[in-house]
């Protein structure tokens, strides 16, 4: 079974802090994604990566950056956390090619106070 | 702008009922449509549809795509309390196969 592991289930940070959300997948997948999920807004794509050291902006990249130094690890960085970044963050991976069957991690509920 | 719209946004039914969940889309360069079930945290994959009119089935769940009218439905027959979840529809778009999600449908199945 594919496993996508997010390092924290719950995280509480202060406004202005730098926040790292880590995601690791164990199935040698090419593609990795970061989404945020908010009530009434659904899942929105922040950033994605199709290869090591490669990244592309999704629909809402403002206030975020990412890092993919190794194939299995994709990190989401909030350079200076703000209260409007309080959300559920979901990492996902997929094998690549046509038909993006995503495998999701369990999510990180981030609260920025 | 690419759009994926799910309806209804929420639904309450009793065990044994049959439900139909809707997903319509307006996108450029459609490639496929996917359904996911989200019970607690991680959405889990249900179906991927690429061709019109071909039903995908898994137990009590089934789904079909209409590429002419630009929608898909997810049917659940003989619902059980374990079917209570958020059902997400996503459309794969474009050459880079990006997924755009709808807002989800919250289904509650009462005993």
mmCIF file of C-alpha atoms in Angstrom:
data_model
loop_
_atom_site.group_PDB
_atom_site.id
_atom_site.type_symbol
_atom_site.label_atom_id
_atom_site.label_comp_id
_atom_site.label_asym_id
_atom_site.label_seq_id
_atom_site.Cartn_x
_atom_site.Cartn_y
_atom_site.Cartn_z
ATOM 1 C CA UNK A 1 0.000 0.000 0.000
ATOM 2 C CA UNK A 2 1.136 3.478 -0.787
ATOM 3 C CA UNK A 3 1.906 5.476 2.277
ATOM 4 C CA UNK A 4 1.986 9.261 2.359
ATOM 5 C CA UNK A 5 3.090 10.523 5.743
ATOM 6 C CA UNK A 6 2.704 14.044 7.028
ATOM 7 C CA UNK A 7 4.889 14.844 9.996
ATOM 8 C CA UNK A 8 2.252 16.470 12.222
ATOM 9 C CA UNK A 9 -1.493 15.990 12.644
ATOM 10 C CA UNK A 10 -1.975 19.211 14.585
ATOM 11 C CA UNK A 11 0.208 22.297 14.730
ATOM 12 C CA UNK A 12 -0.230 25.617 16.509
ATOM 13 C CA UNK A 13 1.991 28.540 15.522
ATOM 14 C CA UNK A 14 2.176 32.268 16.134
ATOM 15 C CA UNK A 15 1.740 34.972 13.519
ATOM 16 C CA UNK A 16 5.052 35.720 11.842
ATOM 17 C CA UNK A 17 6.649 32.361 12.582
ATOM 18 C CA UNK A 18 8.286 30.326 9.832
ATOM 19 C CA UNK A 19 6.471 27.025 9.486
ATOM 20 C CA UNK A 20 7.609 23.819 7.817
ATOM 21 C CA UNK A 21 5.157 21.086 6.852
ATOM 22 C CA UNK A 22 6.832 17.863 5.827
ATOM 23 C CA UNK A 23 5.506 15.112 3.593
ATOM 24 C CA UNK A 24 7.136 11.792 2.732
ATOM 25 C CA UNK A 25 5.902 9.108 0.330
ATOM 26 C CA UNK A 26 7.261 5.591 0.121
ATOM 27 C CA UNK A 27 6.222 4.461 -3.366
ATOM 28 C CA UNK A 28 8.766 6.196 -5.574
ATOM 29 C CA UNK A 29 6.079 8.475 -7.011
ATOM 30 C CA UNK A 30 7.143 11.163 -9.449
ATOM 31 C CA UNK A 31 4.499 13.716 -8.537
ATOM 32 C CA UNK A 32 3.776 15.404 -5.241
ATOM 33 C CA UNK A 33 1.201 18.033 -4.338
ATOM 34 C CA UNK A 34 0.223 20.343 -1.509
ATOM 35 C CA UNK A 35 -3.442 21.303 -1.045
ATOM 36 C CA UNK A 36 -5.264 23.259 1.592
ATOM 37 C CA UNK A 37 -8.840 22.447 2.529
ATOM 38 C CA UNK A 38 -11.197 25.010 4.011
ATOM 39 C CA UNK A 39 -14.917 24.718 4.825
ATOM 40 C CA UNK A 40 -17.005 25.874 1.890
ATOM 41 C CA UNK A 41 -13.983 26.172 -0.403
ATOM 42 C CA UNK A 42 -12.950 22.569 -0.948
ATOM 43 C CA UNK A 43 -9.407 21.517 -1.825
ATOM 44 C CA UNK A 44 -7.226 24.136 -3.453
ATOM 45 C CA UNK A 45 -3.828 23.419 -4.977
ATOM 46 C CA UNK A 46 -0.928 25.409 -3.516
ATOM 47 C CA UNK A 47 2.140 23.934 -5.235
ATOM 48 C CA UNK A 48 3.098 20.760 -7.019
ATOM 49 C CA UNK A 49 6.241 19.048 -8.206
ATOM 50 C CA UNK A 50 6.826 16.577 -11.021
ATOM 51 C CA UNK A 51 10.467 15.899 -10.257
ATOM 52 C CA UNK A 52 13.238 16.498 -7.788
ATOM 53 C CA UNK A 53 14.160 20.180 -7.485
ATOM 54 C CA UNK A 54 11.234 21.058 -9.703
ATOM 55 C CA UNK A 55 8.184 23.009 -8.538
ATOM 56 C CA UNK A 56 5.184 24.676 -10.090
ATOM 57 C CA UNK A 57 2.659 27.086 -8.652
ATOM 58 C CA UNK A 58 -0.861 25.906 -8.155
ATOM 59 C CA UNK A 59 -3.941 28.066 -7.784
ATOM 60 C CA UNK A 60 -3.072 29.778 -4.473
ATOM 61 C CA UNK A 61 0.734 29.934 -4.045
ATOM 62 C CA UNK A 62 0.901 33.345 -2.363
ATOM 63 C CA UNK A 63 2.507 33.197 1.067
ATOM 64 C CA UNK A 64 3.925 29.709 0.500
ATOM 65 C CA UNK A 65 7.048 28.121 -0.914
ATOM 66 C CA UNK A 66 8.102 24.499 -1.370
ATOM 67 C CA UNK A 67 11.207 22.381 -1.460
ATOM 68 C CA UNK A 68 11.831 19.026 -3.103
ATOM 69 C CA UNK A 69 15.446 18.011 -2.581
ATOM 70 C CA UNK A 70 14.712 14.265 -2.628
ATOM 71 C CA UNK A 71 12.131 12.357 -4.624
ATOM 72 C CA UNK A 72 10.283 11.049 -1.593
ATOM 73 C CA UNK A 73 10.043 14.317 0.338
ATOM 74 C CA UNK A 74 8.062 17.471 -0.418
ATOM 75 C CA UNK A 75 8.062 20.304 2.080
ATOM 76 C CA UNK A 76 5.662 23.227 2.308
ATOM 77 C CA UNK A 77 7.036 26.397 3.875
ATOM 78 C CA UNK A 78 5.114 29.319 5.282
ATOM 79 C CA UNK A 79 7.747 32.050 5.390
ATOM 80 C CA UNK A 80 5.793 34.241 7.803
ATOM 81 C CA UNK A 81 2.608 32.588 9.012
ATOM 82 C CA UNK A 82 -0.585 34.619 9.077
ATOM 83 C CA UNK A 83 -3.987 33.915 10.594
ATOM 84 C CA UNK A 84 -5.554 33.408 7.155
ATOM 85 C CA UNK A 85 -3.261 30.435 6.681
ATOM 86 C CA UNK A 86 -5.097 28.547 9.418
ATOM 87 C CA UNK A 87 -6.330 25.511 7.514
ATOM 88 C CA UNK A 88 -6.104 21.769 6.907
ATOM 89 C CA UNK A 89 -3.087 21.008 4.723
ATOM 90 C CA UNK A 90 -3.110 17.827 2.658
ATOM 91 C CA UNK A 91 -0.131 16.360 0.867
ATOM 92 C CA UNK A 92 -0.616 13.922 -2.006
ATOM 93 C CA UNK A 93 1.474 11.927 -4.426
ATOM 94 C CA UNK A 94 0.887 10.103 -7.706
ATOM 95 C CA UNK A 95 2.838 7.888 -10.005
ATOM 96 C CA UNK A 96 2.730 10.153 -12.997
ATOM 97 C CA UNK A 97 1.462 9.996 -16.510
ATOM 98 C CA UNK A 98 -2.189 10.219 -17.416
ATOM 99 C CA UNK A 99 -4.839 9.763 -14.791
ATOM 100 C CA UNK A 100 -3.778 11.442 -11.637
ATOM 101 C CA UNK A 101 -4.920 8.942 -9.037
ATOM 102 C CA UNK A 102 -3.736 10.772 -5.972
ATOM 103 C CA UNK A 103 -2.779 9.156 -2.697
ATOM 104 C CA UNK A 104 -3.277 11.516 0.213
ATOM 105 C CA UNK A 105 -1.654 11.915 3.579
ATOM 106 C CA UNK A 106 -3.787 12.246 6.705
ATOM 107 C CA UNK A 107 -3.471 16.015 6.788
ATOM 108 C CA UNK A 108 -2.061 18.627 9.124
ATOM 109 C CA UNK A 109 -4.477 20.958 10.876
ATOM 110 C CA UNK A 110 -2.528 24.194 11.252
ATOM 111 C CA UNK A 111 -3.746 26.952 13.544
ATOM 112 C CA UNK A 112 -2.005 30.327 13.362
ATOM 113 C CA UNK A 113 -2.723 32.519 16.380
ATOM 114 C CA UNK B 1 -11.663 29.830 -15.438
ATOM 115 C CA UNK B 2 -11.989 26.106 -14.798
ATOM 116 C CA UNK B 3 -14.956 25.175 -12.615
ATOM 117 C CA UNK B 4 -16.085 22.005 -10.878
ATOM 118 C CA UNK B 5 -19.462 22.246 -9.137
ATOM 119 C CA UNK B 6 -20.908 19.576 -6.875
ATOM 120 C CA UNK B 7 -24.486 19.319 -5.702
ATOM 121 C CA UNK B 8 -26.107 19.151 -3.303
ATOM 122 C CA UNK B 9 -23.565 20.517 -0.820
ATOM 123 C CA UNK B 10 -24.979 18.337 1.928
ATOM 124 C CA UNK B 11 -27.458 15.515 2.225
ATOM 125 C CA UNK B 12 -29.035 13.567 5.077
ATOM 126 C CA UNK B 13 -30.581 10.174 4.361
ATOM 127 C CA UNK B 14 -31.599 7.056 6.274
ATOM 128 C CA UNK B 15 -29.941 3.675 6.055
ATOM 129 C CA UNK B 16 -31.167 1.744 3.056
ATOM 130 C CA UNK B 17 -31.867 4.817 0.935
ATOM 131 C CA UNK B 18 -30.306 5.315 -2.495
ATOM 132 C CA UNK B 19 -28.462 8.575 -3.113
ATOM 133 C CA UNK B 20 -27.211 10.322 -6.228
ATOM 134 C CA UNK B 21 -24.388 12.837 -5.983
ATOM 135 C CA UNK B 22 -23.773 15.245 -8.848
ATOM 136 C CA UNK B 23 -20.669 16.813 -10.304
ATOM 137 C CA UNK B 24 -20.694 19.214 -13.251
ATOM 138 C CA UNK B 25 -17.683 20.851 -14.815
ATOM 139 C CA UNK B 26 -16.597 23.579 -17.204
ATOM 140 C CA UNK B 27 -12.942 23.162 -17.996
ATOM 141 C CA UNK B 28 -10.515 23.529 -20.850
ATOM 142 C CA UNK B 29 -8.711 20.411 -21.994
ATOM 143 C CA UNK B 30 -10.591 17.777 -19.972
ATOM 144 C CA UNK B 31 -8.701 14.529 -19.419
ATOM 145 C CA UNK B 32 -10.541 12.596 -16.711
ATOM 146 C CA UNK B 33 -12.883 12.917 -13.749
ATOM 147 C CA UNK B 34 -12.201 11.335 -10.371
ATOM 148 C CA UNK B 35 -14.284 10.676 -7.267
ATOM 149 C CA UNK B 36 -12.827 10.494 -3.759
ATOM 150 C CA UNK B 37 -14.327 9.682 -0.346
ATOM 151 C CA UNK B 38 -13.082 11.609 2.690
ATOM 152 C CA UNK B 39 -14.124 10.182 6.043
ATOM 153 C CA UNK B 40 -11.736 11.672 8.555
ATOM 154 C CA UNK B 41 -8.644 13.189 7.064
ATOM 155 C CA UNK B 42 -7.178 11.525 3.976
ATOM 156 C CA UNK B 43 -9.405 11.314 0.882
ATOM 157 C CA UNK B 44 -9.409 7.842 -0.620
ATOM 158 C CA UNK B 45 -9.813 7.112 -4.310
ATOM 159 C CA UNK B 46 -13.119 5.695 -5.586
ATOM 160 C CA UNK B 47 -13.316 5.973 -9.376
ATOM 161 C CA UNK B 48 -11.642 7.492 -12.392
ATOM 162 C CA UNK B 49 -13.783 8.123 -15.490
ATOM 163 C CA UNK B 50 -12.497 9.011 -18.922
ATOM 164 C CA UNK B 51 -15.152 7.785 -21.358
ATOM 165 C CA UNK B 52 -18.784 8.780 -21.643
ATOM 166 C CA UNK B 53 -21.502 6.304 -20.847
ATOM 167 C CA UNK B 54 -19.359 3.569 -19.312
ATOM 168 C CA UNK B 55 -20.417 2.816 -15.770
ATOM 169 C CA UNK B 56 -17.777 2.079 -13.173
ATOM 170 C CA UNK B 57 -18.994 -0.066 -10.300
ATOM 171 C CA UNK B 58 -17.621 -1.116 -6.941
ATOM 172 C CA UNK B 59 -20.045 -2.882 -4.633
ATOM 173 C CA UNK B 60 -22.911 -0.530 -3.837
ATOM 174 C CA UNK B 61 -21.194 2.428 -5.482
ATOM 175 C CA UNK B 62 -21.316 3.259 -9.161
ATOM 176 C CA UNK B 63 -20.439 6.233 -11.298
ATOM 177 C CA UNK B 64 -20.900 7.400 -14.852
ATOM 178 C CA UNK B 65 -19.639 10.289 -16.963
ATOM 179 C CA UNK B 66 -21.456 12.322 -19.624
ATOM 180 C CA UNK B 67 -18.877 14.266 -21.640
ATOM 181 C CA UNK B 68 -21.508 15.883 -23.836
ATOM 182 C CA UNK B 69 -23.468 17.389 -20.943
ATOM 183 C CA UNK B 70 -20.303 17.793 -18.835
ATOM 184 C CA UNK B 71 -21.322 16.005 -15.671
ATOM 185 C CA UNK B 72 -20.870 12.874 -13.633
ATOM 186 C CA UNK B 73 -22.992 11.162 -11.012
ATOM 187 C CA UNK B 74 -22.021 8.939 -8.119
ATOM 188 C CA UNK B 75 -24.738 6.541 -6.972
ATOM 189 C CA UNK B 76 -24.796 4.761 -3.646
ATOM 190 C CA UNK B 77 -27.478 2.110 -3.170
ATOM 191 C CA UNK B 78 -28.651 0.633 0.156
ATOM 192 C CA UNK B 79 -26.721 3.251 2.088
ATOM 193 C CA UNK B 80 -25.077 2.375 5.404
ATOM 194 C CA UNK B 81 -23.869 4.588 8.240
ATOM 195 C CA UNK B 82 -20.318 3.875 7.074
ATOM 196 C CA UNK B 83 -21.064 5.754 3.868
ATOM 197 C CA UNK B 84 -21.216 8.995 5.867
ATOM 198 C CA UNK B 85 -18.379 11.105 4.492
ATOM 199 C CA UNK B 86 -17.485 13.995 2.256
ATOM 200 C CA UNK B 87 -17.472 12.976 -1.415
ATOM 201 C CA UNK B 88 -15.067 14.903 -3.585
ATOM 202 C CA UNK B 89 -15.170 15.243 -7.349
ATOM 203 C CA UNK B 90 -12.030 16.310 -9.213
ATOM 204 C CA UNK B 91 -11.288 16.951 -12.879
ATOM 205 C CA UNK B 92 -7.913 16.317 -14.449
ATOM 206 C CA UNK B 93 -7.053 19.204 -16.725
ATOM 207 C CA UNK B 94 -4.473 19.921 -19.351
ATOM 208 C CA UNK B 95 -1.096 18.654 -20.335
ATOM 209 C CA UNK B 96 0.301 18.700 -16.806
ATOM 210 C CA UNK B 97 -2.653 16.668 -15.487
ATOM 211 C CA UNK B 98 -3.514 19.098 -12.735
ATOM 212 C CA UNK B 99 -6.559 18.198 -10.622
ATOM 213 C CA UNK B 100 -9.226 20.779 -9.836
ATOM 214 C CA UNK B 101 -11.596 19.805 -7.031
ATOM 215 C CA UNK B 102 -15.202 20.674 -6.336
ATOM 216 C CA UNK B 103 -16.209 21.797 -2.845
ATOM 217 C CA UNK B 104 -17.403 18.364 -1.843
ATOM 218 C CA UNK B 105 -20.747 16.870 -0.793
ATOM 219 C CA UNK B 106 -21.285 16.001 2.863
ATOM 220 C CA UNK B 107 -23.397 12.862 3.141
ATOM 221 C CA UNK B 108 -24.853 11.839 6.480
ATOM 222 C CA UNK B 109 -26.529 8.443 6.753
ATOM 223 C CA UNK B 110 -28.749 8.077 9.826
ATOM 224 C CA UNK B 111 -29.505 4.657 11.350
#
